mmCIF file of C-alpha atoms in Angstrom:
data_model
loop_
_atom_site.group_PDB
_atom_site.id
_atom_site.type_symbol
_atom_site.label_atom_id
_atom_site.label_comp_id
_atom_site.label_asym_id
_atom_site.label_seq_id
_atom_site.Cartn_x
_atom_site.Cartn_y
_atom_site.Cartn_z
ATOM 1 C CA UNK A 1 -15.979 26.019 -17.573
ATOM 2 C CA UNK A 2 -17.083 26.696 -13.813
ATOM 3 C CA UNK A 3 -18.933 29.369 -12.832
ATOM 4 C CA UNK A 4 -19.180 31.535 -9.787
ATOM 5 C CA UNK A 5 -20.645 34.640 -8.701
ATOM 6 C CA UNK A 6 -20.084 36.961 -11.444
ATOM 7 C CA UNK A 7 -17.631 35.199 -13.454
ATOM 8 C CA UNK A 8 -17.127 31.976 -15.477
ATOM 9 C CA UNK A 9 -13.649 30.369 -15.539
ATOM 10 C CA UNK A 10 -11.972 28.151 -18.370
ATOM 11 C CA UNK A 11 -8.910 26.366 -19.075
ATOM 12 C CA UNK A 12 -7.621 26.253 -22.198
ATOM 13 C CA UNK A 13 -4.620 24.627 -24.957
ATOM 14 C CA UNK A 14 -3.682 27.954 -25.372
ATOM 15 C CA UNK A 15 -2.378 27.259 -22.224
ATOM 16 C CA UNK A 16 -4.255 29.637 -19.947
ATOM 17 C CA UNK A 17 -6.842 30.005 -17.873
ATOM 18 C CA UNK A 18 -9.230 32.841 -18.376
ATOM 19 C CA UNK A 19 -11.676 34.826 -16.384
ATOM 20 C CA UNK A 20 -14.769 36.427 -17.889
ATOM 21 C CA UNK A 21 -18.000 38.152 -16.846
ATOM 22 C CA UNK A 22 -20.735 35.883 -16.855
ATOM 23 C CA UNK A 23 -23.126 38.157 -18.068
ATOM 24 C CA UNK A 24 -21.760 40.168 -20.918
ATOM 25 C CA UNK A 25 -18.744 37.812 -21.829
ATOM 26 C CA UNK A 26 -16.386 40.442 -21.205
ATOM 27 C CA UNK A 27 -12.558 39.978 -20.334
ATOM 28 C CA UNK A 28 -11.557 39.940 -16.217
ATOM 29 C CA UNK A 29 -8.228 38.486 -16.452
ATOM 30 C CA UNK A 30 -6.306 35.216 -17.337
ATOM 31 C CA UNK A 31 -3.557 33.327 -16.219
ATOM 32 C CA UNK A 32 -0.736 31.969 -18.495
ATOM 33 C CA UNK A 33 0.737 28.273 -17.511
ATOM 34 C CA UNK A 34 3.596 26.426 -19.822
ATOM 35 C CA UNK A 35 1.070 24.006 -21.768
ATOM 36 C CA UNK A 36 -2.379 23.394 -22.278
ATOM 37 C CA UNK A 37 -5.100 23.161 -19.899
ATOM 38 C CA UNK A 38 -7.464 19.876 -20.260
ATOM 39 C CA UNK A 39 -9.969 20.484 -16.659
ATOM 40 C CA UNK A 40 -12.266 22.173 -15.212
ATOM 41 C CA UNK A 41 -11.124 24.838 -12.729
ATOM 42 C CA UNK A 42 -12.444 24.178 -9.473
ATOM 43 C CA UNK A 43 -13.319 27.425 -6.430
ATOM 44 C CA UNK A 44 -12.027 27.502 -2.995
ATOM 45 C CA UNK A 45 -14.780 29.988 -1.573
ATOM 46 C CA UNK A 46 -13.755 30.656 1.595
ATOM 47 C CA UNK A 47 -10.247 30.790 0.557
ATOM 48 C CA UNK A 48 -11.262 32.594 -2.564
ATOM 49 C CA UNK A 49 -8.998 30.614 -4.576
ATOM 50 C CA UNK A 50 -9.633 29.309 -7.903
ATOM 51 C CA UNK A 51 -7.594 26.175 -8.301
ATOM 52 C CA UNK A 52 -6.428 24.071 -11.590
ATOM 53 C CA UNK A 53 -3.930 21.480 -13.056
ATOM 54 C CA UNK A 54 -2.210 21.863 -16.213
ATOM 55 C CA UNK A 55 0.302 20.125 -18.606
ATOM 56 C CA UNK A 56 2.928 21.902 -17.490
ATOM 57 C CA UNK A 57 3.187 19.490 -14.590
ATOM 58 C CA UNK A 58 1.687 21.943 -11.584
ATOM 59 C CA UNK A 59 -1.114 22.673 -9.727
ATOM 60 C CA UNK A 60 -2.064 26.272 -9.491
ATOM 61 C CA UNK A 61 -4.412 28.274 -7.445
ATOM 62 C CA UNK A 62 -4.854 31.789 -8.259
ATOM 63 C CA UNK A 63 -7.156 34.838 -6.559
ATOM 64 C CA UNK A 64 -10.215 34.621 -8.245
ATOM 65 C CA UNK A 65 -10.780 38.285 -8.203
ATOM 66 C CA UNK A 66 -7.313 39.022 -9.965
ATOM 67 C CA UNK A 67 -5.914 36.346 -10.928
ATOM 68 C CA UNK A 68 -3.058 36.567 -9.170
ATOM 69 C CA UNK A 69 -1.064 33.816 -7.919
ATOM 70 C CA UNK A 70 -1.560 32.343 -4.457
ATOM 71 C CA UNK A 71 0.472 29.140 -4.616
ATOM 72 C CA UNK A 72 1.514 26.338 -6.963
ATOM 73 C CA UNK A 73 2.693 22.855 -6.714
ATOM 74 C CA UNK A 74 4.769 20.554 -8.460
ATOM 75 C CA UNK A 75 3.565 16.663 -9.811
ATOM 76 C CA UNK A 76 5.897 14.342 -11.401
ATOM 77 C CA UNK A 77 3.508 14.490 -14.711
ATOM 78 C CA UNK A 78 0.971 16.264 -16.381
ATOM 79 C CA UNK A 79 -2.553 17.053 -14.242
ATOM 80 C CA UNK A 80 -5.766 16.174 -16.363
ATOM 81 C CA UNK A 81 -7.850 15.550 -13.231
ATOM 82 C CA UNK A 82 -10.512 18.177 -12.571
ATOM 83 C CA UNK A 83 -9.807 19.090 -8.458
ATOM 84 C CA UNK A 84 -12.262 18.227 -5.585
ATOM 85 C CA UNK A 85 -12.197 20.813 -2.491
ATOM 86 C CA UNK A 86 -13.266 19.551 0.658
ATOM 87 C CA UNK A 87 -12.285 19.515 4.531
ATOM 88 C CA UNK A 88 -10.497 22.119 3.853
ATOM 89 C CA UNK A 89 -8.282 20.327 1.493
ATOM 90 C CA UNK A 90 -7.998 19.714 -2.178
ATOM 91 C CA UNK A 91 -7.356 16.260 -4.100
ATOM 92 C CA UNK A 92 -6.714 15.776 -7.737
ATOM 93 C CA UNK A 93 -4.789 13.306 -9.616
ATOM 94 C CA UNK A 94 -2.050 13.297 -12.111
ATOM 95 C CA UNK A 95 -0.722 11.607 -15.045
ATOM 96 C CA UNK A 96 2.339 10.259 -12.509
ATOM 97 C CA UNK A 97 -0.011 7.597 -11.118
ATOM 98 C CA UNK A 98 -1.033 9.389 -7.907
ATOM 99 C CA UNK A 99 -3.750 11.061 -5.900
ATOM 100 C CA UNK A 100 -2.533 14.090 -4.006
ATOM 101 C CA UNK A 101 -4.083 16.254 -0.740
ATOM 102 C CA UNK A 102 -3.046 19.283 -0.294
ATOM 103 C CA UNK A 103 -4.253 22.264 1.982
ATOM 104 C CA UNK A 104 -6.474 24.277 -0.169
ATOM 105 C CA UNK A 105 -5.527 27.820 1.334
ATOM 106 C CA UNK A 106 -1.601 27.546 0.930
ATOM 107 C CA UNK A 107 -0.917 24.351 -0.534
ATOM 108 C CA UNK A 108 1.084 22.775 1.825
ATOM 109 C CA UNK A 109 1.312 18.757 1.354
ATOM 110 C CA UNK A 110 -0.418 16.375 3.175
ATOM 111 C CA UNK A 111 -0.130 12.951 1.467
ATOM 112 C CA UNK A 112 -0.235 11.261 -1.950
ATOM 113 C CA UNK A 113 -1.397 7.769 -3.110
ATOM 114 C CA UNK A 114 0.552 5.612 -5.893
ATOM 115 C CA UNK A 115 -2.480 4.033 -7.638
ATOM 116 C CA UNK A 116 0.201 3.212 -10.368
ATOM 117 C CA UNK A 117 -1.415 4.266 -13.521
ATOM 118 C CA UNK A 118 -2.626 7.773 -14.477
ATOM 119 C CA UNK A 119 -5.606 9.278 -12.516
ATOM 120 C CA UNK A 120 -7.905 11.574 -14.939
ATOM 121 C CA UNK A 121 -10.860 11.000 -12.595
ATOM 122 C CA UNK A 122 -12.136 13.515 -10.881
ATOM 123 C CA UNK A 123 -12.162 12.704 -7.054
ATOM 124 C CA UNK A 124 -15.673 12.572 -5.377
ATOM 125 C CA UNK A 125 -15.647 13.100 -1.382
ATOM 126 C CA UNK A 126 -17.685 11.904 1.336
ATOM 127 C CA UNK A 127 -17.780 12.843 4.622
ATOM 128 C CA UNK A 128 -14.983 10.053 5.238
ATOM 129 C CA UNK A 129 -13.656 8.696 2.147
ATOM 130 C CA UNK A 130 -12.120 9.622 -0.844
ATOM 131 C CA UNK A 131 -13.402 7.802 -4.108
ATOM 132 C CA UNK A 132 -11.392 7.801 -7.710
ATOM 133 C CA UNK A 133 -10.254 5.666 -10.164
ATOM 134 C CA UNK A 134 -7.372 5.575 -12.660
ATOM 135 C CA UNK A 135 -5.998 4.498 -15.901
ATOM 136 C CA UNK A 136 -5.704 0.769 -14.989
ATOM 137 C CA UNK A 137 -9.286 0.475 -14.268
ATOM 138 C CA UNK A 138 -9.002 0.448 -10.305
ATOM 139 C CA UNK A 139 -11.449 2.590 -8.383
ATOM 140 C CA UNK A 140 -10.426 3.243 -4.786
ATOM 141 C CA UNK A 141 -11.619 4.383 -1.684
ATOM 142 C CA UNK A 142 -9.073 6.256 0.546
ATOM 143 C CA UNK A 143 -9.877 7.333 4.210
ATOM 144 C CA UNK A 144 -8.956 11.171 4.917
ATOM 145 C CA UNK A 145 -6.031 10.214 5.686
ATOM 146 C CA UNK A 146 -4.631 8.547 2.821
ATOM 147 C CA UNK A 147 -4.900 5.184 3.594
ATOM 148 C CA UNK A 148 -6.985 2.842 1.613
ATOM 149 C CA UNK A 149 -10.237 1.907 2.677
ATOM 150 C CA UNK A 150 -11.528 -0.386 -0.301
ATOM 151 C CA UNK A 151 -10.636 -1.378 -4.160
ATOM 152 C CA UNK A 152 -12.605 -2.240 -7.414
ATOM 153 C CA UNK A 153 -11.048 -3.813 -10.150
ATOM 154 C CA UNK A 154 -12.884 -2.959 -13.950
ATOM 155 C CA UNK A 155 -11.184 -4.544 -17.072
ATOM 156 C CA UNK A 156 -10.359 -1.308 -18.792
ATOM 157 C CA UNK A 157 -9.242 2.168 -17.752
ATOM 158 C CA UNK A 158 -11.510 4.878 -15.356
ATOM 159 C CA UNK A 159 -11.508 8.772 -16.574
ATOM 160 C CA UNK A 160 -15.237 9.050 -15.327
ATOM 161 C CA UNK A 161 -15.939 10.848 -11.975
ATOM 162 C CA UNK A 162 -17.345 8.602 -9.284
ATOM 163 C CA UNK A 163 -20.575 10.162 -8.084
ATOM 164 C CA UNK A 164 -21.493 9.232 -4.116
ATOM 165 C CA UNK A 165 -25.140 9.497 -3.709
ATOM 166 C CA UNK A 166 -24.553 9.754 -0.162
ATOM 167 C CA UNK A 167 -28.041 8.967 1.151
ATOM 168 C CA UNK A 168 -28.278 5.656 0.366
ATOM 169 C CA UNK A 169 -24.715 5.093 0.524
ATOM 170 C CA UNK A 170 -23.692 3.962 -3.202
ATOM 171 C CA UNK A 171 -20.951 5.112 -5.554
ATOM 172 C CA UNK A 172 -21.859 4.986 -9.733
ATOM 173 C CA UNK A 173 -18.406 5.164 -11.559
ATOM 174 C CA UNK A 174 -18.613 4.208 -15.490
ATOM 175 C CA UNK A 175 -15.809 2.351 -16.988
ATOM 176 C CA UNK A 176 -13.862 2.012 -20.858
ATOM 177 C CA UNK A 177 -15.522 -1.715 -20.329
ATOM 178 C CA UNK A 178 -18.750 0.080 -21.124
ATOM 179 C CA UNK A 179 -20.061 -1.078 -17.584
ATOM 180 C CA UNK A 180 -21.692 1.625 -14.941
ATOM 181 C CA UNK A 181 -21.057 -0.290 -11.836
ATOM 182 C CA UNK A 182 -23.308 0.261 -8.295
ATOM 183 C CA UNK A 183 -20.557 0.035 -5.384
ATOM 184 C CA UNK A 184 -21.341 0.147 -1.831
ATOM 185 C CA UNK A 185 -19.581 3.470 -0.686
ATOM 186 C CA UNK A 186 -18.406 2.091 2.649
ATOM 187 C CA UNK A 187 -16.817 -1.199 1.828
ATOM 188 C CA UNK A 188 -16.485 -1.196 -2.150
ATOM 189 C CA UNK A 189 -18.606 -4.462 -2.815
ATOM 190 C CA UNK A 190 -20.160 -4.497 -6.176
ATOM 191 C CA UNK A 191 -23.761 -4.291 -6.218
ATOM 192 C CA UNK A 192 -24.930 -4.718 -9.417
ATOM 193 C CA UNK A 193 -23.254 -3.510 -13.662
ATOM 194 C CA UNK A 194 -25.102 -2.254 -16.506
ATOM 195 C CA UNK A 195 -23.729 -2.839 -19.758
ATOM 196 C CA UNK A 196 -23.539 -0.246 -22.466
ATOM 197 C CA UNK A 197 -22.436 -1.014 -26.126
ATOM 198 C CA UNK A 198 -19.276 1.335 -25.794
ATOM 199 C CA UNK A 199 -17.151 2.797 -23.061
ATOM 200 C CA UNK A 200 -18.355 4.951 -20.514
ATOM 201 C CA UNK A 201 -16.412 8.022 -20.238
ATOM 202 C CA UNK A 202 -19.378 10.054 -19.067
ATOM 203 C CA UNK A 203 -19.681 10.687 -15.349
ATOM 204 C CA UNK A 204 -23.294 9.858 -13.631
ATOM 205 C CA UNK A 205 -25.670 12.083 -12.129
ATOM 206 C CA UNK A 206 -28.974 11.370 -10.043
ATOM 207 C CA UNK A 207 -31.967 12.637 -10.431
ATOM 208 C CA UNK A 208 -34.384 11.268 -8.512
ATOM 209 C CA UNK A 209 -35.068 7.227 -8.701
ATOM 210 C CA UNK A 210 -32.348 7.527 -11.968
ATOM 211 C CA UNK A 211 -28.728 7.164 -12.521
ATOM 212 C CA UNK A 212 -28.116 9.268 -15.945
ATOM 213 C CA UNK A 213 -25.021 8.883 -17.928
ATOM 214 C CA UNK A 214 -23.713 9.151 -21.648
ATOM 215 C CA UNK A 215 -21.712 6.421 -23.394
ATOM 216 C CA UNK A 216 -19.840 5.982 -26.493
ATOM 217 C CA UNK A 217 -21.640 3.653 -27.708
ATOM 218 C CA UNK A 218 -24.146 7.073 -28.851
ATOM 219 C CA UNK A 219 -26.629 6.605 -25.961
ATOM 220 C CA UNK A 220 -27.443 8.599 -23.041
ATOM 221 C CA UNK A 221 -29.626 6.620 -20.256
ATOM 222 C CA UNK A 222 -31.143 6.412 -17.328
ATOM 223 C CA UNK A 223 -31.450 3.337 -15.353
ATOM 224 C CA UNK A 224 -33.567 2.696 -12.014
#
């Protein structure tokens, strides 16, 4: 689920998205697609849009008051990638290989990337780049305007969200190799791995001097 303002919204394999009060639970409204839901709705505040990807092979954003529907748009596969707004814009990925931009208030397109595998990372952005990996274990970073900047090869596939800590200029993105790799934002050079016993599926957070993340290996850690 997200949650803003009043409400809390969540996708679902009952194949809508729904719209309740954060406070009591109760009902606001939801939003039928043609197959099941599998991320995170993401909101377009100053567009007050509430934006999604679904199974059905489109991208829908929706009035997050009512519901209703603003605009849609079509992908060549299913969309499992939770959207990133930003500039303006929002990118996701889909199961047809590539990252797409699109203008967040109508949904006009703006360019796509092939990254030739499924993308079920979440896209982190930077004042400048783009960051996400895919199914064949690449992470990339794309410039604004679509062109890429920078590429990491893992061994194994990358669902995790990269997470920018933008300060000191380094990306943490967790692989199915069961590595959480420290890349230099800017250029993609690999800093430094840290091997878990099981893939890491699990996107990273900071807090403070840590990187936190969970792996499948039954751990959750933090590392300096």
């Amino acid at each position: 689920p997200t949650a803003f303002r009043d409400l809390a919204f969540v996708g679902s394999y009952d194949t809508n998205v729904w719209a309740i009060e954060r406070e009591t639970g109760e009902f606001r409204w939801k939003y039928p697609t043609n197959a099941g839901i599998a991320v995170t709705p993401v909101v377009d505040e100053g567009n007050r849009l509430v934006m999604f990807g679904s199974e059905d092979y489109t991208f829908t954003a929706l009035e997050y008051n009512t519901g209703r529907i603003s605009w849609t748009y079509s992908t060549g596969d299913r969309s499992r990638s939770t959207a990133r707004v930003a500039h303006d814009h929002v990118f996701f990925g889909s199961d047809d290989g590539r990252v797409y931009a699109l203008v967040s208030g109508n949904g006009r397109y703006l360019w796509e990337y092939d990254m030739g595998a499924p993308v079920r990372s979440r896209p982190f952005v930077t004042r400048d780049l783009i960051i996400v990996g895919s199914e064949n274990g690449e992470v990339i970073g794309l410039e604004l305007s679509g062109q890429r900047k920078w590429s990491l090869r893992t061994r194994r596939g990358v669902n995790a969200a990269p997470f920018v800590d933008e300060v000191e200029g380094i990306c943490y993105v967790g692989s199915f190799d069961g590595y959480m790799y420290a890349v230099d934002a800017s250029t993609g050079y690999s800093m430094w791995r840290f091997r878990t016993g099981g893939p890491i599926i699990s996107s990273a957070a900071l807090v403070r001097d840590l990187v936190v993340f969970g792996s499948a290996d039954g751990n959750f850690y933090g590392i300096n």
